[in-house]
Coordinates of C-alpha atoms and ligand atoms in Angstrom, one line a residue:
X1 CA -21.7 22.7 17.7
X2 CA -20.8 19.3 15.6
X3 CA -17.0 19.9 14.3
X4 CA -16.7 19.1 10.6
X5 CA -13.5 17.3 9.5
X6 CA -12.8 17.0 5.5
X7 CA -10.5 14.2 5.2
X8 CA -8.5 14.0 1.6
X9 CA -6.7 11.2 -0.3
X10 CA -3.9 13.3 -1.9
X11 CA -2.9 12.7 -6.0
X12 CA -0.2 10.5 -6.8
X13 CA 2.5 12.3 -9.0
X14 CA 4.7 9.4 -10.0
X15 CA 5.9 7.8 -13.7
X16 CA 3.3 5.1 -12.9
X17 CA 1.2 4.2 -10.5
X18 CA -1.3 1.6 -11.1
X19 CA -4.6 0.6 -9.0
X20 CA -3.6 -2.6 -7.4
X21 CA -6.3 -2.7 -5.3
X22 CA -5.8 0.6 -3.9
X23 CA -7.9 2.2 -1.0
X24 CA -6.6 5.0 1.5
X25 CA -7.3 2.5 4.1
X26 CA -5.3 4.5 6.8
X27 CA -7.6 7.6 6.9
X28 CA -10.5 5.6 6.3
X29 CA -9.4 3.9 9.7
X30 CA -9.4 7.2 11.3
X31 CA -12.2 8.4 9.9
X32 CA -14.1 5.6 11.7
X33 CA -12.8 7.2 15.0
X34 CA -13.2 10.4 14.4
X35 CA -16.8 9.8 14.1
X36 CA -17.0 7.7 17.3
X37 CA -15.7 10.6 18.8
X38 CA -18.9 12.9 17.7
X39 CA -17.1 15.0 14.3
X40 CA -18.9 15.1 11.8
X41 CA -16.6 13.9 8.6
X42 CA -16.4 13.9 4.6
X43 CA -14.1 12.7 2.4
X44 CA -12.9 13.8 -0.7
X45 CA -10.3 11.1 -2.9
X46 CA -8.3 12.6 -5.2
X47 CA -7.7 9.7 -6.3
X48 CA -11.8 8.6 -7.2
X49 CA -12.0 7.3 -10.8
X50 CA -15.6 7.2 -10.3
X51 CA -15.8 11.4 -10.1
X52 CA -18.7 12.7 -12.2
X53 CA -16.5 15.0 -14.3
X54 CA -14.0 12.5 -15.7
X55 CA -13.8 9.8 -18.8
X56 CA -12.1 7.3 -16.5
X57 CA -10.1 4.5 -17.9
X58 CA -12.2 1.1 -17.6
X59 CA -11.2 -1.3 -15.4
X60 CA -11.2 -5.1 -14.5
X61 CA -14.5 -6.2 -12.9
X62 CA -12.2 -7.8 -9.7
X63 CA -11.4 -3.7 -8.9
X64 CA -8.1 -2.9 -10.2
X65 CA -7.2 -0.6 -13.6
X66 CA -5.3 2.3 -14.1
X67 CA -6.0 5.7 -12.9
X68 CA -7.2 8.8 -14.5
X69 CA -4.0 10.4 -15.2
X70 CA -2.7 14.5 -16.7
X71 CA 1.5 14.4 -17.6
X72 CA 2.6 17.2 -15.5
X73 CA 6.2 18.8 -15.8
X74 CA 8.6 16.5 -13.7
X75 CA 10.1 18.3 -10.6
X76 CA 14.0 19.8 -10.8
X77 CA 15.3 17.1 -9.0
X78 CA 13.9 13.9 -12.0
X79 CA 14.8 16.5 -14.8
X80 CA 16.9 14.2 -16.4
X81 CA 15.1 11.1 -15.8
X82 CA 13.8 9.8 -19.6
X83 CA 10.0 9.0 -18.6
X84 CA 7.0 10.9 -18.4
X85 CA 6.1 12.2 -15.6
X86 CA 2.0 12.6 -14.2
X87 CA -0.6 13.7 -12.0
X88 CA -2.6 10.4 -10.8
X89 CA -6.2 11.4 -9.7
X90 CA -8.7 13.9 -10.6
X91 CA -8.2 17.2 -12.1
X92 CA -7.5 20.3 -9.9
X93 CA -10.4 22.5 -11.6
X94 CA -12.9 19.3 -10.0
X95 CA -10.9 18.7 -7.0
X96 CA -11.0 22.8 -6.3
X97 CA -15.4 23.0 -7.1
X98 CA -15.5 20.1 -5.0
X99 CA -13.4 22.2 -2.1
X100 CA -16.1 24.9 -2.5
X101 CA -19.1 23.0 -3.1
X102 CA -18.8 21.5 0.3
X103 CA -19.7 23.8 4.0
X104 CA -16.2 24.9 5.2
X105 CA -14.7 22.4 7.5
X106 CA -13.1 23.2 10.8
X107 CA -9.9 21.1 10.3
X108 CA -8.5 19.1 7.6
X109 CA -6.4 16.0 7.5
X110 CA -4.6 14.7 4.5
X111 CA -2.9 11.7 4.2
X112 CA 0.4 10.1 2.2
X113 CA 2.0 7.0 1.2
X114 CA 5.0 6.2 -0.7
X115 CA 7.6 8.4 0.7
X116 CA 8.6 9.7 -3.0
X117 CA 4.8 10.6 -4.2
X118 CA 5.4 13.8 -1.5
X119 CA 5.0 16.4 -4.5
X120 CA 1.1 15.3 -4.8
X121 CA 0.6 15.9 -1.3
X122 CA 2.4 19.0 -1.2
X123 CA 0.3 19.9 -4.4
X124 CA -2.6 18.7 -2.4
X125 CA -2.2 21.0 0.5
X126 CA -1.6 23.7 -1.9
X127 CA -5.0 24.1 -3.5
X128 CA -6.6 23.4 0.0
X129 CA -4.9 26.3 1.4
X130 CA -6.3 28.2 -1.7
X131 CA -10.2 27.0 -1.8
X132 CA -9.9 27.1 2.3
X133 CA -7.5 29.8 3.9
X134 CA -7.6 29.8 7.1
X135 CA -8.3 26.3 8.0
X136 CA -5.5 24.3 9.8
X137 CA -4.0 21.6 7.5
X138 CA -2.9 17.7 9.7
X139 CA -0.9 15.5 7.3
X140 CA -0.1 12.2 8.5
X141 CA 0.6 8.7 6.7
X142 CA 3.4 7.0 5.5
X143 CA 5.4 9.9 4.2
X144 CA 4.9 12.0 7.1
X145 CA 6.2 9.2 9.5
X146 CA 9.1 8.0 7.4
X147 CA 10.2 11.9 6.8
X148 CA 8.7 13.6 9.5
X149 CA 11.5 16.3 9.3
X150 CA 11.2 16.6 5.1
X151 CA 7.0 17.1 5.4
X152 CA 7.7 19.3 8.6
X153 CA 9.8 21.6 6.7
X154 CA 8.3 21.7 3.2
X155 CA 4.7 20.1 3.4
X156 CA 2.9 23.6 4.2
X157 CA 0.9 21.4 6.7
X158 CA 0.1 23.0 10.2
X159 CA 0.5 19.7 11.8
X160 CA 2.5 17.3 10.7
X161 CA 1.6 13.7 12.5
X162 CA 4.1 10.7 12.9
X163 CA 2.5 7.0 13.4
X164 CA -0.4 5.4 13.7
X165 CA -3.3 7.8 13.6
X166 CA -5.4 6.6 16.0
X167 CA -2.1 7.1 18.8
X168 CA -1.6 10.4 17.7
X169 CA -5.0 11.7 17.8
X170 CA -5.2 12.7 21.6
X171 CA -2.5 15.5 20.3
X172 CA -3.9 16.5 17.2
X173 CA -7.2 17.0 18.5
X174 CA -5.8 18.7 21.5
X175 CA -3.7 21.3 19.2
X176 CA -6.7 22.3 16.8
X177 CA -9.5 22.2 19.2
X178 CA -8.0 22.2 22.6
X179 CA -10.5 18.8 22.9
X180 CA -9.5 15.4 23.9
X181 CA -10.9 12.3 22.3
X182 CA -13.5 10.1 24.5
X183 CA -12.7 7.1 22.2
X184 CA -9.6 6.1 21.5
X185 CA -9.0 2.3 20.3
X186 CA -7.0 0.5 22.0
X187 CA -3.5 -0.6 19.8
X188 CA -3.5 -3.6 22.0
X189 CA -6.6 -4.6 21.4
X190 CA -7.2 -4.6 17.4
X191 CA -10.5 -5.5 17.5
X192 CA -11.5 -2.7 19.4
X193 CA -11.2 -0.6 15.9
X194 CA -14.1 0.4 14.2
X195 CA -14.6 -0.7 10.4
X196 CA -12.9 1.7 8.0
X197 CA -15.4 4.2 6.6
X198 CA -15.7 2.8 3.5
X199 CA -19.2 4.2 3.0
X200 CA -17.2 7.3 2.2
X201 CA -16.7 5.8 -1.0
X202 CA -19.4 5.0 -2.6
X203 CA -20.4 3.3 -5.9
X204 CA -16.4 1.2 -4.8
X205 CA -16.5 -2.7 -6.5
X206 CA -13.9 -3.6 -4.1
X207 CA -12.9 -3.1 -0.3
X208 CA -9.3 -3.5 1.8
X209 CA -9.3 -5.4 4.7
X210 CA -6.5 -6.0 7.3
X211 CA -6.7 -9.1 9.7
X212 CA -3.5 -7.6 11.3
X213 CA -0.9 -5.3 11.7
X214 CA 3.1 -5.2 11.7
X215 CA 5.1 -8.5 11.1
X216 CA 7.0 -10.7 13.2
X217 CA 10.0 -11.1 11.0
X218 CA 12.7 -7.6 10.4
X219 CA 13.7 -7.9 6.6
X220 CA 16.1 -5.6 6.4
X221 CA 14.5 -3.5 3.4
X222 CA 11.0 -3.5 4.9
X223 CA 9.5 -0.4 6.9
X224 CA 6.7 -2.5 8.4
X225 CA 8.1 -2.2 12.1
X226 CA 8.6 1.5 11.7
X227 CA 5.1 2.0 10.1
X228 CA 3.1 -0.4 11.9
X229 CA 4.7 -1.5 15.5
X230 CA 4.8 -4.8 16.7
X231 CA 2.9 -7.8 15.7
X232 CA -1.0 -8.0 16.2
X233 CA -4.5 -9.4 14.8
X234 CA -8.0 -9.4 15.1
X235 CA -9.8 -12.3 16.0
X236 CA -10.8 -14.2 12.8
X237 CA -14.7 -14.0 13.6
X238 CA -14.1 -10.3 13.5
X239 CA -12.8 -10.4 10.2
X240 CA -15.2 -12.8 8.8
X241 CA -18.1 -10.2 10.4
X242 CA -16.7 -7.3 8.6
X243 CA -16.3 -9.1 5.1
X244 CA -19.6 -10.1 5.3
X245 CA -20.8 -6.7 6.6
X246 CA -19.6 -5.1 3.4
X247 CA -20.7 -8.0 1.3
X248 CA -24.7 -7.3 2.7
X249 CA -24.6 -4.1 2.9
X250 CA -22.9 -3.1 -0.7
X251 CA -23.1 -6.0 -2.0
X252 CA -19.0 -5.9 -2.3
X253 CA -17.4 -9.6 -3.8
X254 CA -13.9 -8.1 -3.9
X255 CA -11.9 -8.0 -1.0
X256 CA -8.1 -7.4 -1.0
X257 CA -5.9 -8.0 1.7
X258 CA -3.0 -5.0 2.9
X259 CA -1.4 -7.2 5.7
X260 CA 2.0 -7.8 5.9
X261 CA 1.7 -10.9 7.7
X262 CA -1.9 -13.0 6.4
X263 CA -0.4 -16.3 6.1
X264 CA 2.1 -16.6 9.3
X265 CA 1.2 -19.2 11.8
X266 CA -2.0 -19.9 9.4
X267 CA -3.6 -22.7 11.9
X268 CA -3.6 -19.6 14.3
X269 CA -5.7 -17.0 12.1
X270 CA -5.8 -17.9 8.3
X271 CA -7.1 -21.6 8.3
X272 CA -9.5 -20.9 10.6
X273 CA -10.4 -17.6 8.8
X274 CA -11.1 -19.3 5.6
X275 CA -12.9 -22.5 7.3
X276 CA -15.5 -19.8 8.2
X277 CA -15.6 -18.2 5.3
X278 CA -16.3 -21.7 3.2
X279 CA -18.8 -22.0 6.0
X280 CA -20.8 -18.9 5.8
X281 CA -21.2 -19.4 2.3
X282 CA -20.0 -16.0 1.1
X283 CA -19.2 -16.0 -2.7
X284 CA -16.5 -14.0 -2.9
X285 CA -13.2 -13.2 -4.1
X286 CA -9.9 -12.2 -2.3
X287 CA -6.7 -10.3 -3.8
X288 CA -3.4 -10.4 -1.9
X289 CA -0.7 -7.6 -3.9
X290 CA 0.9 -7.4 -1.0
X291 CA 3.4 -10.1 -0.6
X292 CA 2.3 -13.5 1.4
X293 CA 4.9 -15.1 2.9
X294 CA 5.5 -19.0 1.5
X295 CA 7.4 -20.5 4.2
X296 CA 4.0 -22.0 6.1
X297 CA 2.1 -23.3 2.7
X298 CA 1.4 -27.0 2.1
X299 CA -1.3 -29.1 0.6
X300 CA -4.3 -28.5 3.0
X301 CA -3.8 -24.8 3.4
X302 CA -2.9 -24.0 -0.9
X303 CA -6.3 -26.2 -1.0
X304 CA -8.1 -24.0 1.4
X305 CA -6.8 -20.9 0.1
X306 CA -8.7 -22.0 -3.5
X307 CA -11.7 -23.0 -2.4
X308 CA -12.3 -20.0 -0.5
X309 CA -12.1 -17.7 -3.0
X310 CA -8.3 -16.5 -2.7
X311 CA -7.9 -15.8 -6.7
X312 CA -4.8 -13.1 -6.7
X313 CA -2.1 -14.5 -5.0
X314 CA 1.4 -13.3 -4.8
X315 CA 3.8 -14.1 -3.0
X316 CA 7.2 -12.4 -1.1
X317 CA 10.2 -14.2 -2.4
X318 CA 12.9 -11.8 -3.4
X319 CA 15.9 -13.4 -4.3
X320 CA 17.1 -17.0 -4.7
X321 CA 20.5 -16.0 -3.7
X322 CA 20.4 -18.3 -0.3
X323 CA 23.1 -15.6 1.0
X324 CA 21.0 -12.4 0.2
X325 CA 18.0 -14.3 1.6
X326 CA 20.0 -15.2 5.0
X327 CA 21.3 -11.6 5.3
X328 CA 18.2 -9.7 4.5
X329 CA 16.1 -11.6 7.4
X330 CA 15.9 -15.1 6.2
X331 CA 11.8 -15.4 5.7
X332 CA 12.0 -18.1 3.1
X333 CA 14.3 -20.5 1.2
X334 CA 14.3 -22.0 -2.0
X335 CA 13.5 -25.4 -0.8
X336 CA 10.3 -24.1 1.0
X337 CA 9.4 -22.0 -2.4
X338 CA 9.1 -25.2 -4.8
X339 CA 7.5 -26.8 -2.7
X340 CA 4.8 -24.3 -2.0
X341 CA 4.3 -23.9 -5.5
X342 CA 3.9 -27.2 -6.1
X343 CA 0.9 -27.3 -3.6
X344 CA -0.3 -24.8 -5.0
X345 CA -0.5 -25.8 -8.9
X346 CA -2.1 -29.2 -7.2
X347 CA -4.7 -27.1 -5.5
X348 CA -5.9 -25.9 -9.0
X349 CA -3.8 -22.4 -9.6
X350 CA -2.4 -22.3 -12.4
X351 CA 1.1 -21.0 -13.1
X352 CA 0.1 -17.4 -13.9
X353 CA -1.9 -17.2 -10.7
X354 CA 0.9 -17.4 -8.7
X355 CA 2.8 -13.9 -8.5
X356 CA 6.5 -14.6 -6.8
X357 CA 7.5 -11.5 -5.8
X358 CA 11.6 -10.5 -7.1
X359 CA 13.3 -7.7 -5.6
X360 CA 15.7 -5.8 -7.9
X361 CA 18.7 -3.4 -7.6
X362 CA 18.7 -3.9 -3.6
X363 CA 22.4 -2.6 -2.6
X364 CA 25.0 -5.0 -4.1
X365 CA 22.5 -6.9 -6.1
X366 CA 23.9 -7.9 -9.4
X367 CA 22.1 -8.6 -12.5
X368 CA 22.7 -12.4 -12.5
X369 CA 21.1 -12.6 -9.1
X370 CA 18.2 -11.2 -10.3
X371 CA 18.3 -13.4 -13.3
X372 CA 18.8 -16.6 -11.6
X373 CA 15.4 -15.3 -9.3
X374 CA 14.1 -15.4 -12.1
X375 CA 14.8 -18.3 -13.7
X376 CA 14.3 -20.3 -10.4
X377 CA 10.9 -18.6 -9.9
X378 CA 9.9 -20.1 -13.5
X379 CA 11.5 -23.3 -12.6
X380 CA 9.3 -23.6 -9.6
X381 CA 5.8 -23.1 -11.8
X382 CA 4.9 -19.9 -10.6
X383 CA 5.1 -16.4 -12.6
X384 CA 8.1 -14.0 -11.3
X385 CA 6.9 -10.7 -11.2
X386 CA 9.8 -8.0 -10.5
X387 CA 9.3 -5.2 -7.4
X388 CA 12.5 -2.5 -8.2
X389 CA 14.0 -1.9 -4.2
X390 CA 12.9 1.5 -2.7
X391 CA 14.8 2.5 -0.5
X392 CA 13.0 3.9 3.3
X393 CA 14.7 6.0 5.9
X394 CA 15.1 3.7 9.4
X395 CA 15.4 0.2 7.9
X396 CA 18.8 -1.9 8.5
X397 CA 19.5 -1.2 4.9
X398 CA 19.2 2.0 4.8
X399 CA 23.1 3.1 5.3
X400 CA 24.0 0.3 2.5
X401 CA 21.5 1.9 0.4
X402 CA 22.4 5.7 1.0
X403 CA 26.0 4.5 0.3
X404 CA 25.8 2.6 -2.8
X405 CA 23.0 5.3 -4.7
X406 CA 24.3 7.4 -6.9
X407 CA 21.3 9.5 -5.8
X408 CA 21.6 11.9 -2.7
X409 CA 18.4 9.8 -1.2
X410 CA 19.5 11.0 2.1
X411 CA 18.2 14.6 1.6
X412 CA 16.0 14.0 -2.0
X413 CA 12.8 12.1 -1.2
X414 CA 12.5 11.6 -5.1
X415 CA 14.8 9.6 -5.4
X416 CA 12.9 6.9 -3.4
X417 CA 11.5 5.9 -6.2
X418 CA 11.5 2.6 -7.5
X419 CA 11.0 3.1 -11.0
X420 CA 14.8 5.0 -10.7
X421 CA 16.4 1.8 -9.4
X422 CA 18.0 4.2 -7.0
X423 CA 20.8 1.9 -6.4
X424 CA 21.7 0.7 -9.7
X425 CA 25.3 0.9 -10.6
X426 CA 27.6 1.0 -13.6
X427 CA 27.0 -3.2 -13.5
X428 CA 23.9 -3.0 -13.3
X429 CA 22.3 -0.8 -15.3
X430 CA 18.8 0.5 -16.4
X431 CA 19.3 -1.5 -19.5
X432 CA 19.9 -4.7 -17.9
X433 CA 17.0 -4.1 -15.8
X434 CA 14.5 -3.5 -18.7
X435 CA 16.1 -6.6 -20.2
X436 CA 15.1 -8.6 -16.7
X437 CA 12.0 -7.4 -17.2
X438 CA 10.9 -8.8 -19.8
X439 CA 12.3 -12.1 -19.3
X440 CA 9.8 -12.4 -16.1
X441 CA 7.3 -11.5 -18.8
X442 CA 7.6 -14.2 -20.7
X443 CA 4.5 -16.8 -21.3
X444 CA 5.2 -19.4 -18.3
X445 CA 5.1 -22.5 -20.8
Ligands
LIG501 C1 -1.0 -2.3 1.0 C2 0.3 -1.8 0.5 C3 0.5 -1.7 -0.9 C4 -0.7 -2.0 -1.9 C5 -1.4 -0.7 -2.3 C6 -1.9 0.1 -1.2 C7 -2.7 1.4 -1.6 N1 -3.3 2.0 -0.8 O1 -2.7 1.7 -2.8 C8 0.2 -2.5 -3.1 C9 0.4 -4.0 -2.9 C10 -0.5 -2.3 -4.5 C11 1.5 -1.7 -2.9 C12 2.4 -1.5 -3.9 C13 3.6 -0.9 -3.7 N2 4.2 -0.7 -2.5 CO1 3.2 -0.8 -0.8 N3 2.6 -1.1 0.9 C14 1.4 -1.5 1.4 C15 1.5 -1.7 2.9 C16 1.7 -3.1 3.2 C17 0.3 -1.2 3.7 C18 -0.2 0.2 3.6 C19 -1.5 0.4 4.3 O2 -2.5 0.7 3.6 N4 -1.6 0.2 5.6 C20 -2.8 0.2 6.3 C21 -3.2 1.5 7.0 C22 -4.2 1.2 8.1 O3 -2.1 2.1 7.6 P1 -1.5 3.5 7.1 O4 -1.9 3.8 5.7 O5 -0.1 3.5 7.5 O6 -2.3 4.5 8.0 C23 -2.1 4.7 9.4 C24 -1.1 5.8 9.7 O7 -0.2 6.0 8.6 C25 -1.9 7.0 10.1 N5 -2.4 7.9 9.0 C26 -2.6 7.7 7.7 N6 -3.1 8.8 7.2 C27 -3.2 9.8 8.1 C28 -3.6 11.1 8.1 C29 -3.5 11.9 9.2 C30 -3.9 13.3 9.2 C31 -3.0 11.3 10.5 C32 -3.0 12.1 11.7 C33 -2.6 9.9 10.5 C34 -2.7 9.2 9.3 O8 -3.0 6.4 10.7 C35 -3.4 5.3 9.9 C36 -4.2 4.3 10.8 O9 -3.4 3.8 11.9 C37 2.8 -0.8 3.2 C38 3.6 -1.3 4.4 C39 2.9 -0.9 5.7 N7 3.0 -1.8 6.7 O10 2.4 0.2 5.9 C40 3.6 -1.0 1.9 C41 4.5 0.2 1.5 C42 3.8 1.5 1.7 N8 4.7 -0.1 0.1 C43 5.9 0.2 -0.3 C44 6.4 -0.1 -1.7 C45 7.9 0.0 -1.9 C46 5.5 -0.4 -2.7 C47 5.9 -0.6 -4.2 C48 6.7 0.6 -4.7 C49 6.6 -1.9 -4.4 C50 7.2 -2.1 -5.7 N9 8.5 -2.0 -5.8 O11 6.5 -2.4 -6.7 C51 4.5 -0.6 -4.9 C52 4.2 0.8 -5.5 C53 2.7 0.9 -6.0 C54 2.5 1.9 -7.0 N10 3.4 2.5 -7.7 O12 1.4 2.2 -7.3 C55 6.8 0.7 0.8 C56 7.0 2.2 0.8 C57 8.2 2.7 0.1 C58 8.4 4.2 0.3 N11 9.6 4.6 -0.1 O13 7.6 4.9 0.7 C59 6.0 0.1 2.1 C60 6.2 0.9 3.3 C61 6.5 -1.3 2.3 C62 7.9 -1.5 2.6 N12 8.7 -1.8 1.6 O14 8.3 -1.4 3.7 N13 1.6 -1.4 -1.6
LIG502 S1 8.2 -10.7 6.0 FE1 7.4 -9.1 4.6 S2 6.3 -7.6 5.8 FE2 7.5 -8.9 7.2 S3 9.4 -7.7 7.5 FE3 9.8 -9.1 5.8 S4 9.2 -8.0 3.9 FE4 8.4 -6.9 5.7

């Protein structure tokens, strides 16, 4: 008989999360294949704003707004921590019905992502193991790869899976079923994937799409290599076929982009990319959160990237410190920044369009560094919009980080997260940082 797999998109349990485009893109990637492989699969997202028993916050008509969200108690370890603390997603009473209103599924996998949101996940697995005793439990994602001895121990998970899901599959399958896959894509071969099952998630106004995965460059704060392997991407006619897929058949216009690498070598894959999007027509619009890189901008690609429809840029800057920039992995200067900018206020975005990434409290990082990122940002034309470090197990920085936090990150998950500034210091304090804040704010003038 058909196996039936219940795949879930655990809560977030953070002091903020916002929907930036969000979609559990990973385990919608697997679901694809699980299907190819004959198991039968549903999907429930913890995270689905559109869930008939909630009032859910409205949102902006390009697909991003804030979740539904219940303040929870914060865990021991963020006692002292002065913010709020909340359960991102839909209530457990609905989350549990759901769980029973569904025919008992043979295996269940759950995924994660930021390496500090484990507590949802846990919380997750939890009420699974309650509505469904007895059926084996397969976490795998971000978390479970960048702590695979934290999610081992703790996670309550019967399998806990490192790496990229469709590579670890042969073993999963082969533990909970004693079955091997027939289909397995090939990681070589990234057009060999199936589309993410995205019809999972119905009645969605926007869909993620990657033309690629990994990166070619090793900044030395960035977990992409660990997460994602080495460089690859789909042929461009590939992508175009599945943005227009979705377009026809859900009539999506939103598309956001998760690659860590869109714009490098752009005559290679984006300019053609676009070219065939301007030529098929397709009104659309694209959202990049996730940092492009600026290096490889100039007039005829900032004028490409408008007229196709890419309307939410931003852009992975980080510091204008040309030191910090050298040390960390040296993806862009200051020189290359302005001028992309400038070709890209000439190609008709305005200011506030352009996002320019700034990392803050990185390991040594002072205040005035940050500042001056700022302020250079501004100079340029484009809108600075601060990202607050994070430190990941396995990148270069990580011993710097571990060394300079006043936080025991080593052993606490937790105190991964961002909104801690988990490597602030006496000189650089939350204050400081609040005060940098809203000096990016400010109305670009
Ligand atoms: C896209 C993205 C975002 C998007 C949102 C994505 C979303 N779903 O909501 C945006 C731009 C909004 C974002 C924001 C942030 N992000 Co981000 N993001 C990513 C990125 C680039 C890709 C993630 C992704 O979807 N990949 C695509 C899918 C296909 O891959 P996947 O999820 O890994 O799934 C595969 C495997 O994990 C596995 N798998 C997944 N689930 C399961 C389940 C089972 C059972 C199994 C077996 C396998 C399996 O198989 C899948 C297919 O191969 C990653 C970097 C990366 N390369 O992964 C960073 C990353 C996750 N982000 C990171 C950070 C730091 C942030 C921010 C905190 C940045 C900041 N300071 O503001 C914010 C926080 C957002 C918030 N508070 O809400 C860090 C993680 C830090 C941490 N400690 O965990 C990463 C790793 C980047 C980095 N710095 O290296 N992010
Ligand atoms: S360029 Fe971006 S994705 Fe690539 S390694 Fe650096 S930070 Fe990570």
């Amino acid at each position: 008989m058909q196996k039936r797999l219940l795949l879930v998109n655990p809560w977030i349990n953070d002091f903020a999360a916002y929907d930036l485009w969000s979609a559990p893109l990973g385990l919608l990637s697997l679901a694809s294949t699980l299907r190819e492989n004959g198991y039968e699969v549903a999907l429930v997202d913890c995270l689905n704003n559109l869930h008939r028993g909630i009032r859910a916050p409205k949102r902006a008509s390009s697909g991003k707004g804030n979740f539904f969200k219940e303040e929870i108690a914060k865990p021991e370890a963020l006692r002292d921590v002065p913010r709020k603390y909340s359960r991102y997603g839909i209530p457990p009473a609905l989350f549990e019905a759901d769980l029973l209103d569904m025919p008992r599924p043979d295996a269940i996998f759950v995924t994660s992502m930021m390496t500090y949101w484990y507590p949802g996940v846990f919380e997750t697995i939890e009420t699974l193991r309650r509505a469904l005793p007895g059926v084996p439990v397969v976490l795998g994602g971000n978390y479970a790869t960048l702590c695979t001895g934290h999610a081992t121990r703790h996670s309550g998970a019967d399998i806990v899976a490192a790496g990229e899901g469709e590579k670890a599959l042969p073993g999963v399958l082969k533990d909970l079923f004693n079955e091997l896959p027939s289909f397995i894509p090939s990681a070589e071969d990234l057009d060999s994937y199936p589309y993410p099952a995205f019809d999972l998630l119905p009645g969605r106004d926007q869909v993620s799409v990657m033309t690629s995965r990994g990166c070619p460059f090793r900044c030395s704060y960035c977990a992409s290599h660990l997460l994602s392997g080495e460089f690859r991407r789909r042929s461009l006619i590939a992508v175009v076929d599945e943005i227009e897929f979705w377009n026809r058949k859900f009539g999506i216009r939103n598309f956001s982009f998760y690659d860590d690498a869109l714009l490098v070598e752009p005559e290679a894959r984006a300019i053609p990319m676009m070219e065939e999007i301007l030529q098929r027509g397709m009104d659309c619009s694209f959202h990049c959160p996730n940092g492009l890189h600026l290096r490889n901008m100039d007039a005829s690609l900032a004028s490409l990237m408008f007229r196709a429809g890419f309307r939410t840029i931003r852009f992975g800057f980080e510091t204008a410190s040309a030191l910090r920039q050298t040390d960390t992995g040296g993806k862009v200067t200051n020189e290359e920044t302005r001028d992309a900018v400038a070709c890209l206020l000439e190609a008709g975005y305005r200011g506030d369009d352009i996002g320019i990434y700034i990392l803050c409290g990185l390991p040594g990082q002072s205040a005035s560094e940050v500042r001056e990122s700022i302020d250079f940002a501004r100079s340029c034309g484009g809108r600075p919009v601060i990202t607050e470090f994070s430190p990941i197990p396995g990148t270069p920085i990580w011993k710097e980080a571990v060394d300079a936090s006043p936080y025991d990150i080593e052993e606490e998950p937790l105190y991964h997260n961002n909104t801690l500034l988990p490597c602030r210091t006496e000189e650089f304090t939350y204050g400081m940082y609040q005060e940098l804040k809203n000096l990016a704010r400010r109305p670009l003038i």
